[in-house]
Coordinates of C-alpha atoms in Angstrom, one line a residue:
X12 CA -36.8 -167.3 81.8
X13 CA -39.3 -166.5 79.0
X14 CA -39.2 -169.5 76.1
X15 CA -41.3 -166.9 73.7
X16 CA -41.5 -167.3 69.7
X17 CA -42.3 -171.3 69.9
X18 CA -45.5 -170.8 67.4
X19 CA -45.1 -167.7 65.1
X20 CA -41.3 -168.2 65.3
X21 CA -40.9 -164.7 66.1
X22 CA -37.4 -163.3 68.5
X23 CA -40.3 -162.1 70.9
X24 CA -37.2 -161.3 73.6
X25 CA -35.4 -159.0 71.3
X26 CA -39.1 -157.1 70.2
X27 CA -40.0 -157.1 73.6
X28 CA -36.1 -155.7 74.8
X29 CA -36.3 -153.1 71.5
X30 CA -39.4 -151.5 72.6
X31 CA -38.4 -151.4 76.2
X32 CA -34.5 -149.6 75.3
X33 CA -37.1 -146.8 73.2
X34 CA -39.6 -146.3 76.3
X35 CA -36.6 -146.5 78.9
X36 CA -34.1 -144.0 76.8
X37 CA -35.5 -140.3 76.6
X38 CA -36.5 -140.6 79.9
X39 CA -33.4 -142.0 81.2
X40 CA -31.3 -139.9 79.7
X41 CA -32.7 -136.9 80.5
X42 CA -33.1 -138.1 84.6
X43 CA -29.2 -138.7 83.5
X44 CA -28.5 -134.7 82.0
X45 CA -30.6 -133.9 85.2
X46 CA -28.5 -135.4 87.7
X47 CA -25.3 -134.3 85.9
X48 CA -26.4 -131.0 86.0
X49 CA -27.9 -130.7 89.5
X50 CA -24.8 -132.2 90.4
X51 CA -22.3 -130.3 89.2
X52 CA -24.6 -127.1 90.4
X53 CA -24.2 -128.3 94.1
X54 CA -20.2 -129.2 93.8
X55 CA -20.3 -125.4 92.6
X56 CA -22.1 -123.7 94.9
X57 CA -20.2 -125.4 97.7
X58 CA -16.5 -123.9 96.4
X59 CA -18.4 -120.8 95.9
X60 CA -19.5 -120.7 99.5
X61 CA -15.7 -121.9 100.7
X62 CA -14.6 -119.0 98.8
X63 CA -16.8 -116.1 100.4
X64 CA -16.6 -117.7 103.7
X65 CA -12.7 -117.4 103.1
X66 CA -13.2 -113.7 102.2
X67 CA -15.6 -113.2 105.1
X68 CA -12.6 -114.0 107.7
X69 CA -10.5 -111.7 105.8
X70 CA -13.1 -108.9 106.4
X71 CA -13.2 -110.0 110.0
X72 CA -9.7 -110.0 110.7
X73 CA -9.5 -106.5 109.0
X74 CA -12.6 -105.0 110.8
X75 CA -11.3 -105.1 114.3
X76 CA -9.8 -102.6 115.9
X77 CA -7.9 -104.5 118.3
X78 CA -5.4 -104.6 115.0
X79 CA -4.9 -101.2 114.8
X80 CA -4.6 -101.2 118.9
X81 CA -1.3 -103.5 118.5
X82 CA 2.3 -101.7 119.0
X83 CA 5.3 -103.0 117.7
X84 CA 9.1 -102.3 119.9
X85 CA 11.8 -102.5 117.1
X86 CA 15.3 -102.6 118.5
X87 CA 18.0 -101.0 116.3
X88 CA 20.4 -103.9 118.0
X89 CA 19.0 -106.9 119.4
X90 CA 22.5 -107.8 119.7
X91 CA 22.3 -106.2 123.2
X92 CA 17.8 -106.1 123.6
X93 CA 14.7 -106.9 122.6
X94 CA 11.7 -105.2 123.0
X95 CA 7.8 -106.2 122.7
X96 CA 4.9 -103.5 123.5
X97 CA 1.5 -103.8 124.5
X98 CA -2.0 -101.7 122.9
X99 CA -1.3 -99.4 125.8
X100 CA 2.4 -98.4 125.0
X101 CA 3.1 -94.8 123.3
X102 CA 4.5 -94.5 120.4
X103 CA 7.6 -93.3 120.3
X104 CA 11.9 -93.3 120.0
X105 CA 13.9 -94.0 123.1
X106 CA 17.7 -94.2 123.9
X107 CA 19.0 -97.4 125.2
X108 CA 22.3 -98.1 127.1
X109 CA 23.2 -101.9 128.5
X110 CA 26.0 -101.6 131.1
X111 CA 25.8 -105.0 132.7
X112 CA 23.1 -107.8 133.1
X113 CA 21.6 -108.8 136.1
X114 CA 23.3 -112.1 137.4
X115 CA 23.2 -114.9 139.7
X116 CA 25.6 -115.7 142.0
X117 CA 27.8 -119.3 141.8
X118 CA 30.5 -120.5 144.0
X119 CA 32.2 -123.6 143.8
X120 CA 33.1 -125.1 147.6
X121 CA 36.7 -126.3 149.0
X122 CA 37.9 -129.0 147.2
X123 CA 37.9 -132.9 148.2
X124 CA 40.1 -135.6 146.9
X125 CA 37.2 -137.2 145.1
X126 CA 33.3 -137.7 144.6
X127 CA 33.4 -140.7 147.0
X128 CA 35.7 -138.8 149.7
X129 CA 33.5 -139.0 153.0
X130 CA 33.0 -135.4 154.3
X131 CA 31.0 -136.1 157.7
X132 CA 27.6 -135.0 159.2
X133 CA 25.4 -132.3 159.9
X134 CA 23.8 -129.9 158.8
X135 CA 24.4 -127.2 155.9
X136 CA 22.3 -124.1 155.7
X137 CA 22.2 -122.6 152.5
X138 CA 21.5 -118.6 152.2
X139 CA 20.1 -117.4 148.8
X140 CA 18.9 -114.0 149.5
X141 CA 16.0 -114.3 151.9
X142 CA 16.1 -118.0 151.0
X143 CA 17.4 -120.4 153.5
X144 CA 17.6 -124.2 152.8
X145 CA 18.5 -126.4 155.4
X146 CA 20.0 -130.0 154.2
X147 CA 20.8 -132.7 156.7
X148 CA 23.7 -134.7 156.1
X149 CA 23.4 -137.9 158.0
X150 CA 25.8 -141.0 158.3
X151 CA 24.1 -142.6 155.2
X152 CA 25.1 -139.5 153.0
X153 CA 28.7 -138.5 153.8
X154 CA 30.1 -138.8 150.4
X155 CA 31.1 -135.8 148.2
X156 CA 28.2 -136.9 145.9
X157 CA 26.0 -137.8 148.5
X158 CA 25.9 -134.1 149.8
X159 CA 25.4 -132.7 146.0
X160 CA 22.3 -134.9 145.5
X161 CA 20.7 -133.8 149.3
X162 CA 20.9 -130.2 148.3
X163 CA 19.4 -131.2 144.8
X164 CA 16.5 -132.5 146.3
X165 CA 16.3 -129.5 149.1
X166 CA 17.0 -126.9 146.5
X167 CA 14.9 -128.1 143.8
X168 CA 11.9 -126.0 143.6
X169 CA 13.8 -123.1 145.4
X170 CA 15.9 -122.2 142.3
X171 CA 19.3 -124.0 144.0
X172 CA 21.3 -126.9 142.2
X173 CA 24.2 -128.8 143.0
X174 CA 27.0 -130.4 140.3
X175 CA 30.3 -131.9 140.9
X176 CA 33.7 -130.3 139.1
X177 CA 36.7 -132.6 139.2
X178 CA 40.1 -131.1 138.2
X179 CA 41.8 -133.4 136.0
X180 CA 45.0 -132.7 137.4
X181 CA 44.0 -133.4 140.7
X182 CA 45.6 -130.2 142.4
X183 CA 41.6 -128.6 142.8
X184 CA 40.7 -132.0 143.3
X185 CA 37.1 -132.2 143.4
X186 CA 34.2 -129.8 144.6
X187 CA 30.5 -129.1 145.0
X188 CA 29.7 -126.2 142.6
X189 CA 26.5 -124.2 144.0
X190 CA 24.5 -122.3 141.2
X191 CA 21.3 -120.3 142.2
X192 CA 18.8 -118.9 139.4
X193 CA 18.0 -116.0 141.7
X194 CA 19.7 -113.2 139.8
X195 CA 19.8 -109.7 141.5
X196 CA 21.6 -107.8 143.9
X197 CA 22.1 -109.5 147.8
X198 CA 21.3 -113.2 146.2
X199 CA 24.6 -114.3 146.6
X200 CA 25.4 -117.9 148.3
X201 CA 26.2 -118.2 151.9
X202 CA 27.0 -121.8 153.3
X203 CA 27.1 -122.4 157.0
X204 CA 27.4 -125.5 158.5
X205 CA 26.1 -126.9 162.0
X206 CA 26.7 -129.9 164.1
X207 CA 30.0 -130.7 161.8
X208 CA 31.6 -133.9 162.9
X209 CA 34.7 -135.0 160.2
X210 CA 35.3 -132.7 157.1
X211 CA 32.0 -130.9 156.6
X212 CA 32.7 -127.8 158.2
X213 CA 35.2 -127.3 155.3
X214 CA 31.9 -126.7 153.2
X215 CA 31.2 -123.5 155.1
X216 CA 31.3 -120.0 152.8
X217 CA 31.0 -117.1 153.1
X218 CA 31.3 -114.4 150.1
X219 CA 32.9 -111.6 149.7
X220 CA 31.5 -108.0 149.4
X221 CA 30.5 -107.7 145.8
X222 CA 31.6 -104.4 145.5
X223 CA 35.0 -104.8 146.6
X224 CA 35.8 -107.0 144.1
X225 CA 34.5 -104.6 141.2
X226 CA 31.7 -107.5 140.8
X227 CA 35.0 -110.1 139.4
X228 CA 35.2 -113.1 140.6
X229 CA 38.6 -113.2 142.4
X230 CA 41.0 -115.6 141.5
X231 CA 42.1 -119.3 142.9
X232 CA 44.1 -118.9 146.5
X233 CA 47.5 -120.3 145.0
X234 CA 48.4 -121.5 148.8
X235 CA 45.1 -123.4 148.7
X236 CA 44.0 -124.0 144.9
X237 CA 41.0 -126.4 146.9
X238 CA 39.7 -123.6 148.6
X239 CA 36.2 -122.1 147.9
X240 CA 35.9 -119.2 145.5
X241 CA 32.7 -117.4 144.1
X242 CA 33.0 -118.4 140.2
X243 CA 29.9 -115.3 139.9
X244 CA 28.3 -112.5 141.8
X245 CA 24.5 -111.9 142.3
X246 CA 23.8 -108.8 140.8
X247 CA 21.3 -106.2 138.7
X248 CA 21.3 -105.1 135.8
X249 CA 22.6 -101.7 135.2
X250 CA 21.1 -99.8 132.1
X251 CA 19.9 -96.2 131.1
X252 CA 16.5 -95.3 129.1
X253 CA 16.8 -91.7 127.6
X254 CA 20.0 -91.1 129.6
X255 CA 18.6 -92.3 132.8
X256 CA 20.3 -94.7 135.0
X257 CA 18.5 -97.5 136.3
X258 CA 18.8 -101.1 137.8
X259 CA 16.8 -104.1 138.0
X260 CA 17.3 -107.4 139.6
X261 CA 15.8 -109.5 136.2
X262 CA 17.5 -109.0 132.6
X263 CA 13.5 -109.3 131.9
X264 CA 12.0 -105.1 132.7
X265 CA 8.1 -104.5 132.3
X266 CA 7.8 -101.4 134.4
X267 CA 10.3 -98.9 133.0
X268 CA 8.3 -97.8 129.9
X269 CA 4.3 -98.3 130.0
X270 CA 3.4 -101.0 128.1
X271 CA 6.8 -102.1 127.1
X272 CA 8.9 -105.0 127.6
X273 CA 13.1 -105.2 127.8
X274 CA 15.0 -107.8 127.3
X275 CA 18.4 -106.9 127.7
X276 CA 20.9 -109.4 126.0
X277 CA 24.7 -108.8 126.4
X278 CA 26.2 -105.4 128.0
X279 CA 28.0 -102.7 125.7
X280 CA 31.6 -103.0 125.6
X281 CA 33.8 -100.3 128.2
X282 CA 34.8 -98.6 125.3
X283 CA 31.1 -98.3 124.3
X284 CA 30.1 -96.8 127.5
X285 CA 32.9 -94.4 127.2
X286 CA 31.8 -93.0 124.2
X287 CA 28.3 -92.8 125.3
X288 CA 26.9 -94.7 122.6
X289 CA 23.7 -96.0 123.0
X290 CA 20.6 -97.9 120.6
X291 CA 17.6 -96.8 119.6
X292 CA 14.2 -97.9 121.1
X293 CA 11.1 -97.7 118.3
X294 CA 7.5 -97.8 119.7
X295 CA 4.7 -97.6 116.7
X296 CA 1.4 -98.7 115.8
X297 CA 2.1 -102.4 114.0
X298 CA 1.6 -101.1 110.2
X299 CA 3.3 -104.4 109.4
X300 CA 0.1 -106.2 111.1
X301 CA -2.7 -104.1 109.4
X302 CA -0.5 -104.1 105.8
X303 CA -0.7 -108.1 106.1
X304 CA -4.1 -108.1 107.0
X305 CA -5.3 -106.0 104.0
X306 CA -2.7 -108.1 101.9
X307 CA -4.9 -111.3 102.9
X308 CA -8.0 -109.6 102.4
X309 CA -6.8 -108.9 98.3
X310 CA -5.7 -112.6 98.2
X311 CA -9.5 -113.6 99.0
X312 CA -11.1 -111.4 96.9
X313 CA -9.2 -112.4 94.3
X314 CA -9.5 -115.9 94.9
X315 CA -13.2 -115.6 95.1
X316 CA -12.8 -113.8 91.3
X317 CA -10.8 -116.7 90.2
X318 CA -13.3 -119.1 91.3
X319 CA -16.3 -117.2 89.9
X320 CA -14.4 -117.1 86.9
X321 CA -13.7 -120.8 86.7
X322 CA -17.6 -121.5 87.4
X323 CA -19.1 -119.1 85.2
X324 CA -16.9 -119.7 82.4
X325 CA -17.9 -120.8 78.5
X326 CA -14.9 -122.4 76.9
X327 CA -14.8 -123.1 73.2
X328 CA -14.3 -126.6 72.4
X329 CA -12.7 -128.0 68.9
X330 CA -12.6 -124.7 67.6
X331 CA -15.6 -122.4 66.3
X332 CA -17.2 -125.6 65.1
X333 CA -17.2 -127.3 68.6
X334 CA -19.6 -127.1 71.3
X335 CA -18.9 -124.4 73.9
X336 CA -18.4 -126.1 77.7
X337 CA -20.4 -124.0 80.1
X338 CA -19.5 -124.1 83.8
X339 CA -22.1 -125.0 86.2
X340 CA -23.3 -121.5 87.2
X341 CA -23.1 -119.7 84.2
X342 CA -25.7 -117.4 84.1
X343 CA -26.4 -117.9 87.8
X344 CA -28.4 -114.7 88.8
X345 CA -26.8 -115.7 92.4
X346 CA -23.5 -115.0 91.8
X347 CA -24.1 -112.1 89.6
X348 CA -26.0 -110.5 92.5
X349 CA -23.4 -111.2 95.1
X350 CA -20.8 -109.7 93.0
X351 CA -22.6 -106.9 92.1
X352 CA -22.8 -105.8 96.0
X353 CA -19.3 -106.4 96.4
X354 CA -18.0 -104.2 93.9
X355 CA -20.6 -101.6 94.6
X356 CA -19.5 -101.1 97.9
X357 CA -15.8 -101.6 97.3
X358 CA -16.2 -98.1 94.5
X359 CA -18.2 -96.3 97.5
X360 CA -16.5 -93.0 98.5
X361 CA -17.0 -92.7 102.4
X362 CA -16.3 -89.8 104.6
X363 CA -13.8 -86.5 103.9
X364 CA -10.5 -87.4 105.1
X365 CA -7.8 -88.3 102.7
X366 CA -8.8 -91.9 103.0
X367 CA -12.3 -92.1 101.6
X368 CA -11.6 -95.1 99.1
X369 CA -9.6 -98.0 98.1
X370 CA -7.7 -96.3 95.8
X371 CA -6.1 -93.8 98.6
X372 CA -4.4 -97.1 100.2
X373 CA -2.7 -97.9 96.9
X374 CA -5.6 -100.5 96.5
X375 CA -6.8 -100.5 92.8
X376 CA -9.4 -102.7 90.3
X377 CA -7.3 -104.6 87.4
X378 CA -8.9 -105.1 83.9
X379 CA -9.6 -108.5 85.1
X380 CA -11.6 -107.6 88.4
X381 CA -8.8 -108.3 90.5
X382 CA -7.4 -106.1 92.9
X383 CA -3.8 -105.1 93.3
X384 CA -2.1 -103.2 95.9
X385 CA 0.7 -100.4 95.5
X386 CA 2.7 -101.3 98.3
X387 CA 4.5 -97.8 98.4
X388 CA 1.2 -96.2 98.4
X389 CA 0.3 -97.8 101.1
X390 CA 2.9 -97.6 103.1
X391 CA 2.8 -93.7 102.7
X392 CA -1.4 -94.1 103.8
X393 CA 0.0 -96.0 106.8
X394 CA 2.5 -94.0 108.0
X395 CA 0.8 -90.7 107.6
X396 CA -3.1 -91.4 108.3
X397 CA -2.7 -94.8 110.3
X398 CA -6.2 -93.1 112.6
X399 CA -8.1 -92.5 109.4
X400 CA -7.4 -95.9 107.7
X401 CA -8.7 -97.7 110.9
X402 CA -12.0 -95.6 110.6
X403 CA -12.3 -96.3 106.9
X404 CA -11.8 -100.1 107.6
X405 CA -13.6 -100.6 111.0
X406 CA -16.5 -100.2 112.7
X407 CA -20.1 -101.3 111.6
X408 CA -20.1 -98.2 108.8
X409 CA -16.5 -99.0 107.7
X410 CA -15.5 -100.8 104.4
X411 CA -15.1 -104.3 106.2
X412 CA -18.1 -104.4 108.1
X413 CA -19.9 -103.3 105.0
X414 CA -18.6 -105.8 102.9
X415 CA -19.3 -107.9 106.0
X416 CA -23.5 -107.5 105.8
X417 CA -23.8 -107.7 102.6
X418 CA -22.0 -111.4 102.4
X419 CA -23.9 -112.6 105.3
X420 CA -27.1 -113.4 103.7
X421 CA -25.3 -115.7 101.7
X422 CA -23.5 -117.9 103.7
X423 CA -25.3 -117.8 107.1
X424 CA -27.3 -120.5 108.5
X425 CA -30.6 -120.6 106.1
X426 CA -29.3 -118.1 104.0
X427 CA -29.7 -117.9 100.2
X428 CA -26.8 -120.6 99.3
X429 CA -28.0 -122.9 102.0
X430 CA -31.4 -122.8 100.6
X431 CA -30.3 -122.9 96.9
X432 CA -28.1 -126.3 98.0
X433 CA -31.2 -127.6 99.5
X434 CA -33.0 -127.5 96.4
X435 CA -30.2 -129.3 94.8
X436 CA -30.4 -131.9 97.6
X437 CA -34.2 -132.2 96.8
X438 CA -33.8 -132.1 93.3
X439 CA -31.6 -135.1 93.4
X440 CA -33.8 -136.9 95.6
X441 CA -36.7 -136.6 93.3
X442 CA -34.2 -138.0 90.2
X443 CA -33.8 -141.0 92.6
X444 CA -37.4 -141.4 93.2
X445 CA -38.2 -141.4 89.2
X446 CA -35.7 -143.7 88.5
X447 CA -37.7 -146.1 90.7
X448 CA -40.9 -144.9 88.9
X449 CA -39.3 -145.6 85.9
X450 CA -38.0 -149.1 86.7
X451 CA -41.7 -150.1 88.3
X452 CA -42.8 -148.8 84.8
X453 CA -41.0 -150.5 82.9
X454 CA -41.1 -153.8 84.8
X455 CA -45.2 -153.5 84.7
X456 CA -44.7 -152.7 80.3
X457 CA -42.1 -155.5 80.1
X458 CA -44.6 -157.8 81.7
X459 CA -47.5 -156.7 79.8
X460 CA -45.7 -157.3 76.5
X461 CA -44.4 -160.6 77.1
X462 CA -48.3 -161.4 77.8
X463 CA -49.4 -159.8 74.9
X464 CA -46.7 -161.4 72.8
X465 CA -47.3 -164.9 74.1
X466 CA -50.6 -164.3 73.5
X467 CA -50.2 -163.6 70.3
X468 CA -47.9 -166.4 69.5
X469 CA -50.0 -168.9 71.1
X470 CA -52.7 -167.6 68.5
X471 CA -50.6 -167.9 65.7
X472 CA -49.3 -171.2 66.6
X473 CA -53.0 -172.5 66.7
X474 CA -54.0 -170.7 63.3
X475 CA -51.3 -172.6 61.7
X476 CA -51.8 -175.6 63.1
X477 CA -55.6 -174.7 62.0
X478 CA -54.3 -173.7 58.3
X479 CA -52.3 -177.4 58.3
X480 CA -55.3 -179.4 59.1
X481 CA -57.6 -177.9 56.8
X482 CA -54.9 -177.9 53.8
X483 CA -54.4 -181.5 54.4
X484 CA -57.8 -182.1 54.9
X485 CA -58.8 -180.6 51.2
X486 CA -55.8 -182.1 49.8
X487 CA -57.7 -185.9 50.8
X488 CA -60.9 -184.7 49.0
X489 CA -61.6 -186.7 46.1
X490 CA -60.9 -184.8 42.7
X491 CA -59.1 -182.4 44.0
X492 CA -55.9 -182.5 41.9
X493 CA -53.3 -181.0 44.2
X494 CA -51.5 -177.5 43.3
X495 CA -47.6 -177.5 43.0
X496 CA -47.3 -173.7 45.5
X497 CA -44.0 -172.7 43.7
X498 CA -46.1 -172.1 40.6

């Protein structure tokens, strides 16, 4: 603590303080305007960089021609199929018909009083096409419910399960229901049983031919309602493409049309077949994909508008009176210069087909430098020169990539807003580093006042203690008639 002021009676802290606040101000505030400035400059630059590195993977997404590769498979009724295709199917219409889908097969086994009934040992030996599962019934697992989890654990990773099905009224009693998720023709269950001692041999089955029943699961035995019945046939699928007939053991058919993939749903009703009616099958490029795409690509060009906008911007303030708020890059000869290339390349004709600009995909400049598409228009470019709106688009020549090159030197690694955000960064360093020049400064003048001013009021203090020695020293002389000072 400085005691200051004791001689000359001086506030020496408040001169000292007031000359420091003048020294310390301009210079402080203008490290202050710096910083504000600089800061706001880098915050800028950085959504400016988000927003062409947004557009950039629009461009990208656009400029490769795996897009325009993709098919789509529309079905007129997906009531009965679905459809997907691959780059490599054709485009083109085909006639579907769904007469039945493929099927596993399910039998339900004769019928026991209960779950707990004890059956016997042995050995069953489950058939499931070429599958055969053997399960071992021992003395430890002769209950109804004993067998159904030993061919659950046989049949697990073979496609077999096992449930039990009690009938309430107790007339089926109950039974082991077999269910196989082998569909197709000659997958049907077959039970045979081996070594039977007790009841087990009761769990034998064999089906009936498939095709003698019409492929309908014949009814209960009303002399034995506990007798085993199939509840489904194995079978294929029967369907026609173009008029052809064709089966398949999965309701799941890759090979019939290159590239495509049916799904087949729910079979067409008899009188349906009858009549011969059948769907329609639509294979096409994906204009649904590439219209997306190009609708992405107009949202980021017109987001990177609004945010140049919003950064370049000079907003009146407090009417004409007020001052004007500038954004941080107004002026900014980088963002004038990147938008400059853009819209010089987006105005540049290209080729001789009838897609040589923007404008001939419904794609058109607003008053406001947005762009806007005429989705009719472009639908119409689609449909009728999807080839030629690929080669406009793609390739290292095309509109994308074009756009592509000249956006890279902005945002790449050591590219011109990288190195402009570096100066910021250095910039704000050096505000940092005179702001410690600045305090050492001041520290040092602060110190070399309070000296001077100490110094100073140590002088004065002895000149008046001089002025009061020698006044009362004169007043003591003799004839020296003393002087009334308010006169």
């Amino acid at each position: 603590m400085n005691i200051t002021g004791i001689g000359s009676g001086l506030d020496i802290n408040s001169m000292v303080k007031a000359i420091m606040d003048a020294e310390r101000a301009p210079k402080a505030a203008s490290l202050s305007r710096l910083e504000s400035k600089t800061t706001a400059q880098f915050s800028a630059l950085g959504q400016f960089r988000s927003a062409i590195s947004d557009f950039q993977t629009a461009l990208k997404n656009l400029n490769d021609s795996a897009l325009f590769q993709k098919r789509t498979a529309t079905s007129s009724n997906t009531d009965y199929f679905t459809a997907t295709a691959t780059s490599s199917a054709a485009a083109g219409n085909y006639s579907v018909q769904v007469f039945n889908l493929a099927q596993s097969s399910k039998v339900a086994l004769a019928g026991f009083d209960s779950a707990t009934t004890q059956v016997g040992t042995g050995e069953l030996n489950i058939t499931v096409g070429d599958e055969v599962i053997n399960v071992q019934i021992g003395e430890d697992k002769q209950s109804l419910s004993a067998i159904r989890d030993a061919i659950n654990a046989a049949g697990a990773d073979k496609g077999l399960s096992a449930a039990i099905v009690n009938d309430p009224s107790g007339v089926g009693g109950a039974r082991i229901v077999l269910t196989s998720t082998n569909s197709g023709s000659g997958k049907d269950i077959q039970v045979e049983v081996a070594n039977a001692t007790g009841d087990l041999g009761r769990l034998a089955f064999t089906p009936p031919d498939p095709t003698a029943t019409n492929y309908q699961p014949p009814a209960a035995d009303p002399d034995d309602p506990r007798a085993a019945r199939v509840i489904s046939f194995a079978r294929d699928a029967s369907f026609a493409v173009d008029g052809l007939l064709m089966s398949s053991a999965s309701n799941t058919i890759d090979d019939v049309i290159e590239g495509v993939s049916l799904t087949l749903k729910k079979p067409q009703s008899a009188e349906d077949i009858a009549n011969a009616n059948t769907f329609n099958l639509a294979v096409a490029e994906d204009r649904a994909g590439v219209k997306a795409n190009l609708q992405k690509f107009v949202d980021a060009y017109n987001k990177l508008i609004d945010t140049t906008n919003s950064l370049t911007r000079v907003t009146q303030v407090g009417g004409d009176s007020g001052t004007p708020l500038a954004g941080p890059l107004v002026g900014d000869a980088t963002v004038r210069s990147f938008l400059s290339a853009m819209r010089t390349e987006l105005g540049n004709a290209q080729g001789s087909g009838d897609i040589r600009i923007l404008a001939d995909l419904g794609i058109t400049t607003k008053q406001d430098g947005k762009l806007e598409i005429d989705s009719d228009k472009l639908d119409q470019a689609l449909e009728r020169n999807f080839d030629q709106v690929q080669g406009f688009l793609t390739g290292e020549k095309g509109l994308m990539g074009r756009l592509e090159a000249r956006a890279e030197p902005y945002i790449q690694t050591g590219g011109i807003l990288e190195q402009r955000t570096k100066s910021l960064q250095t910039t704000l360093k050096n505000i940092d580093k005179q702001r410690e020049d600045l305090d050492r400064r001041m520290s040092a003048m602060e110190t070399r006042l309070f000296a001077q001013f100490n110094a100073m009021d140590m002088l004065v203090g002895q000149l008046s203690q001089t002025s009061q020695y020698l006044e009362n020293q004169l007043s003591n002389l003799p004839g020296v008639v003393r002087q009334d000072r308010k006169r």
